[in-house]
């Protein structure tokens, strides 16, 4: 059994037409239970939950993630609650909400139980079971511990959460900047082999992996930072692929927010066309802060606005900043003489009023370049727009 998880927070997971029909069946059967409970004024009896349980079992068999199944149950409950609130006095709204929470708890337990039972009976590989467990852990699902125990997987109290995207190397397409932008996909057979190899080499308390064709999530029990680097290095070598990844630490039960943060860091690194590697918050602190809305962004962007009509100077500035203000390294990357770099930097100072050779000036220009790159990435057809399309 493989419960595919893209970890993109899109409204719906891409599933087959059969799965779509069965998710609708689950929502419809849940809605019928909600309606009966509201009319009778009592929680559902076990027999009334049986159709819901069977529908959930069908979804588990189709490989639909548990969180998506629960989402359809919540949609049915929300619709029932809205209908009931419209028919009662305002003083009864709280009572209706409390009652609906009891009904929702019964429905949710039935769906989770169906998934757990299917997981117990399914003869799938250990790698597939681990992938489902990761899906549940990063969703902060309370059933995760139970599933882990029934499958003999030890759950840590704290994890280094890693979100990663596979990216193409220059040799894949012949374009020198490809490694910083283009997605790379890996076939399912290679993913399954990598998951099994990593699990076999790591033991009971090793990293937990859930990978898709474009990337995925790795949970590493909290340990020295080098362990995370080593884990990603082994994964990259096994799959023969580069990755843009981000990691942050979180306690069990609060991993969903940590995953969201890691995803933001990866999207930020990709939108800024940064090199494939593992990033932490400290590595992107400036860039991350500059990606937040605020009046300072417009002011920073105006710093390099005079260079808009001089693409050669803009490219020189980006290269100079990227080479850590090394004139000779910049000249080598630009295929020009170092004196040419000096001349262009002087022109940049004349146009912007900021000296790129001073520490304060270089910092200001670096920040302005980050804001400019982020602004362009958010434009239609930009890198951020492409990421939204990937996630939808």
XYZ file of C-alpha atoms in Angstrom, residues 7 134 138 161-164 208-212 215-219 259 263:
19
model
C 3.086 17.669 0.813
C 5.369 9.908 7.941
C 3.602 15.471 9.780
C 11.968 17.518 9.681
C 13.407 17.655 6.167
C 11.395 18.792 3.146
C 13.088 18.277 -0.204
C 11.568 7.789 8.223
C 11.005 8.561 4.529
C 7.996 9.358 2.407
C 8.998 10.211 -1.140
C 7.120 11.066 -4.312
C 10.581 15.061 -3.600
C 9.086 14.393 -0.199
C 9.711 14.381 3.529
C 12.353 12.766 5.729
C 11.999 12.607 9.513
C 7.000 21.149 7.745
C 8.521 24.069 2.600
